[in-house]
PDB file of C-alpha atoms in Angstrom:
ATOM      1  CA  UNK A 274      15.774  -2.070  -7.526  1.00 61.00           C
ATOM      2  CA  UNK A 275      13.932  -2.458  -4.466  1.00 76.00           C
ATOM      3  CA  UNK A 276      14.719   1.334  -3.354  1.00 76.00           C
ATOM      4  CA  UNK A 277      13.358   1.893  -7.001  1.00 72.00           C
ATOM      5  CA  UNK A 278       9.960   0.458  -6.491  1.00 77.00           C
ATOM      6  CA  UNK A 279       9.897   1.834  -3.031  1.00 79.00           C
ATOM      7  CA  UNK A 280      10.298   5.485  -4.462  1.00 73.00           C
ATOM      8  CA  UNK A 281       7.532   4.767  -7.041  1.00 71.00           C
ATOM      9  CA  UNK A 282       5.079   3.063  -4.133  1.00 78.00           C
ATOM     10  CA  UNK A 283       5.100   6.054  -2.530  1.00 76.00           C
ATOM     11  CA  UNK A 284       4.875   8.463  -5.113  1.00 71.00           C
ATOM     12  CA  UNK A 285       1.709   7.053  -6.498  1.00 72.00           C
ATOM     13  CA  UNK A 286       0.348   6.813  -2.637  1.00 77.00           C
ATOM     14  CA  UNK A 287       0.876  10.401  -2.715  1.00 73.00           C
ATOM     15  CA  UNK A 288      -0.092  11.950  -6.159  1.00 70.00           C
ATOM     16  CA  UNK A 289      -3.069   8.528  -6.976  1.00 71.00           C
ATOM     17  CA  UNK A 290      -2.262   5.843  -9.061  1.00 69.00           C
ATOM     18  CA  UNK A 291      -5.306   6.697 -11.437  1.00 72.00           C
ATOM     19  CA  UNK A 292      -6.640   9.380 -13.261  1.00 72.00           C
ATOM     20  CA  UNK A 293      -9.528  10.842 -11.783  1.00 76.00           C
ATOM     21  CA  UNK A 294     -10.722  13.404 -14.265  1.00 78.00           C
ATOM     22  CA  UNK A 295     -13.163  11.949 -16.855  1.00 86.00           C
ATOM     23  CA  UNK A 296     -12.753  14.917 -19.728  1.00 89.00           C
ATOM     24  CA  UNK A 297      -9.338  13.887 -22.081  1.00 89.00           C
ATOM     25  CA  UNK A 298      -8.329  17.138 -21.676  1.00 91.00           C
ATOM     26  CA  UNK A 299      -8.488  17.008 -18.486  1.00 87.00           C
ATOM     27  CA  UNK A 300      -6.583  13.759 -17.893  1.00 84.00           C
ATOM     28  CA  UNK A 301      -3.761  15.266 -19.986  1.00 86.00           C
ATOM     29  CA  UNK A 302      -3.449  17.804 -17.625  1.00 89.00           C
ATOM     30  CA  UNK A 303      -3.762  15.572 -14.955  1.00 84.00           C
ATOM     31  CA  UNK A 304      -0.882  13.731 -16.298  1.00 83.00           C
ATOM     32  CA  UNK A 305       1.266  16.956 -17.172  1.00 88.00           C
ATOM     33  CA  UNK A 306       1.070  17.842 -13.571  1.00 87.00           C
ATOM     34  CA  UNK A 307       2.311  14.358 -12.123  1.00 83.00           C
ATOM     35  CA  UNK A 308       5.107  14.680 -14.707  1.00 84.00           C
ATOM     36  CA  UNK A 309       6.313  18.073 -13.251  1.00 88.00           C
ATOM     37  CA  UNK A 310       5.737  16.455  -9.491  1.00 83.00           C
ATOM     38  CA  UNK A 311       8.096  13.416 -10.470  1.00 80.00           C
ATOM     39  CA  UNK A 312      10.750  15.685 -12.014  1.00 86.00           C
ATOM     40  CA  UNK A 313      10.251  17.717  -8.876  1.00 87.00           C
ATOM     41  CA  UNK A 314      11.114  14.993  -6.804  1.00 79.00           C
ATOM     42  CA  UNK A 315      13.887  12.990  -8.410  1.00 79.00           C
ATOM     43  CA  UNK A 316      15.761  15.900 -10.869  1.00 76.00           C
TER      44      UNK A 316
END
């Protein structure tokens, strides 16, 4: 668990824990591209 929460620290540290983009369109996007940066990373 702790190597868990670790992993996730870090990963928002790197990619932001917030959405920065005001425009919903924009913040799905935003969000799409985490998504394929997580599955990057762990898959």
């Amino acid at each position: 668990m702790a190597t868990t929460s670790t992993a996730m620290y870090r990963v928002n540290q790197r990619l932001g824990a917030s959405l920065t983009l005001r425009n919903y369109n924009a913040q799905v996007g935003e969000n799409y591209a985490m998504v394929k940066a997580l599955n990057k990373l762990f898959g």
